[in-house]
């Protein structure tokens, strides 16, 4: 029935395999960047917990500052991904 399509996916004709491949690779690259930061955070907490007690600024220790940096970093990477995926030609202007 016409008009009852509730899917948010584009139609098969509107999909661009090159753009989808670019978006997938970009997503994986940004995920690896975030994973490296998170792995560093976890490894420092695991093997050098006293390092996280160092006050970096205004009474905030490194554990809190780096945890907030991970949250902000995830938001920045998500916004970067959204912006790059909207570029024409699969991100290549």
Tab-separated table of C-alpha atoms in Angstrom:
chain	number	residue	atom	x	y	z
A	1	UNK	CA	0.000	0.000	0.000
A	2	UNK	CA	1.307	3.386	-0.906
A	3	UNK	CA	2.210	5.717	1.944
A	4	UNK	CA	2.566	3.053	4.620
A	5	UNK	CA	6.308	2.634	4.374
A	6	UNK	CA	7.629	3.427	7.885
A	7	UNK	CA	11.264	2.548	7.294
A	8	UNK	CA	13.812	5.341	7.645
A	9	UNK	CA	16.199	3.527	5.327
A	10	UNK	CA	16.603	4.951	1.843
A	11	UNK	CA	15.146	3.018	-1.034
A	12	UNK	CA	17.383	0.566	-2.830
A	13	UNK	CA	17.686	2.963	-5.766
A	14	UNK	CA	18.847	5.852	-3.551
A	15	UNK	CA	21.653	3.913	-1.824
A	16	UNK	CA	25.216	4.643	-2.879
A	17	UNK	CA	27.602	1.733	-2.192
A	18	UNK	CA	30.683	3.966	-2.400
A	19	UNK	CA	29.297	6.391	0.178
A	20	UNK	CA	28.191	3.528	2.433
A	21	UNK	CA	31.664	1.974	2.268
A	22	UNK	CA	33.269	5.351	3.069
A	23	UNK	CA	30.918	5.900	6.013
A	24	UNK	CA	31.608	2.420	7.375
A	25	UNK	CA	35.369	2.866	7.160
A	26	UNK	CA	35.162	6.318	8.711
A	27	UNK	CA	33.081	4.940	11.563
A	28	UNK	CA	35.604	2.180	12.189
A	29	UNK	CA	38.507	4.639	12.111
A	30	UNK	CA	36.847	6.964	14.618
A	31	UNK	CA	35.957	3.973	16.798
A	32	UNK	CA	39.598	2.834	16.830
A	33	UNK	CA	40.693	6.352	17.817
A	34	UNK	CA	38.240	6.377	20.719
A	35	UNK	CA	39.159	2.809	21.678
A	36	UNK	CA	42.842	3.785	21.917
A	37	UNK	CA	41.999	6.626	24.298
A	38	UNK	CA	39.739	4.431	26.403
A	39	UNK	CA	42.327	1.634	26.495
A	40	UNK	CA	44.944	4.100	27.721
A	41	UNK	CA	42.537	5.293	30.429
A	42	UNK	CA	41.818	1.731	31.588
A	43	UNK	CA	45.467	0.645	31.475
A	44	UNK	CA	46.603	3.651	33.496
A	45	UNK	CA	43.878	2.984	36.064
A	46	UNK	CA	44.862	-0.672	36.223
A	47	UNK	CA	48.640	-0.505	36.372
A	48	UNK	CA	49.379	3.026	37.646
A	49	UNK	CA	46.432	4.024	39.878
A	50	UNK	CA	48.515	6.552	41.795
A	51	UNK	CA	49.035	8.499	38.559
A	52	UNK	CA	45.312	9.189	38.453
A	53	UNK	CA	45.500	10.923	41.841
A	54	UNK	CA	47.602	13.770	40.435
A	55	UNK	CA	45.762	17.084	40.524
A	56	UNK	CA	45.839	18.602	37.051
A	57	UNK	CA	43.937	21.858	37.606
A	58	UNK	CA	41.540	23.514	40.022
A	59	UNK	CA	41.500	20.570	42.443
A	60	UNK	CA	40.413	18.077	39.782
A	61	UNK	CA	42.485	14.921	39.613
A	62	UNK	CA	43.607	13.196	36.430
A	63	UNK	CA	40.994	10.433	36.746
A	64	UNK	CA	38.078	12.868	36.642
A	65	UNK	CA	39.665	15.086	33.995
A	66	UNK	CA	40.479	12.172	31.674
A	67	UNK	CA	37.041	10.624	32.229
A	68	UNK	CA	35.397	13.887	31.214
A	69	UNK	CA	37.770	14.124	28.246
A	70	UNK	CA	36.591	10.675	27.108
A	71	UNK	CA	32.960	11.786	27.276
A	72	UNK	CA	33.626	15.030	25.409
A	73	UNK	CA	35.843	13.176	22.938
A	74	UNK	CA	33.050	10.722	22.151
A	75	UNK	CA	30.688	13.614	21.484
A	76	UNK	CA	33.231	15.365	19.244
A	77	UNK	CA	33.891	12.162	17.281
A	78	UNK	CA	30.147	11.604	16.825
A	79	UNK	CA	29.682	15.148	15.529
A	80	UNK	CA	32.683	14.751	13.231
A	81	UNK	CA	31.265	11.495	11.879
A	82	UNK	CA	27.870	13.081	11.264
A	83	UNK	CA	29.431	16.063	9.498
A	84	UNK	CA	31.719	13.969	7.286
A	85	UNK	CA	28.953	11.540	6.342
A	86	UNK	CA	26.826	14.413	5.039
A	87	UNK	CA	29.452	15.547	2.529
A	88	UNK	CA	28.662	14.738	-1.085
A	89	UNK	CA	30.550	11.975	-2.886
A	90	UNK	CA	31.110	9.931	0.261
A	91	UNK	CA	33.027	12.620	2.102
A	92	UNK	CA	35.245	13.559	-0.812
A	93	UNK	CA	34.278	17.074	-1.862
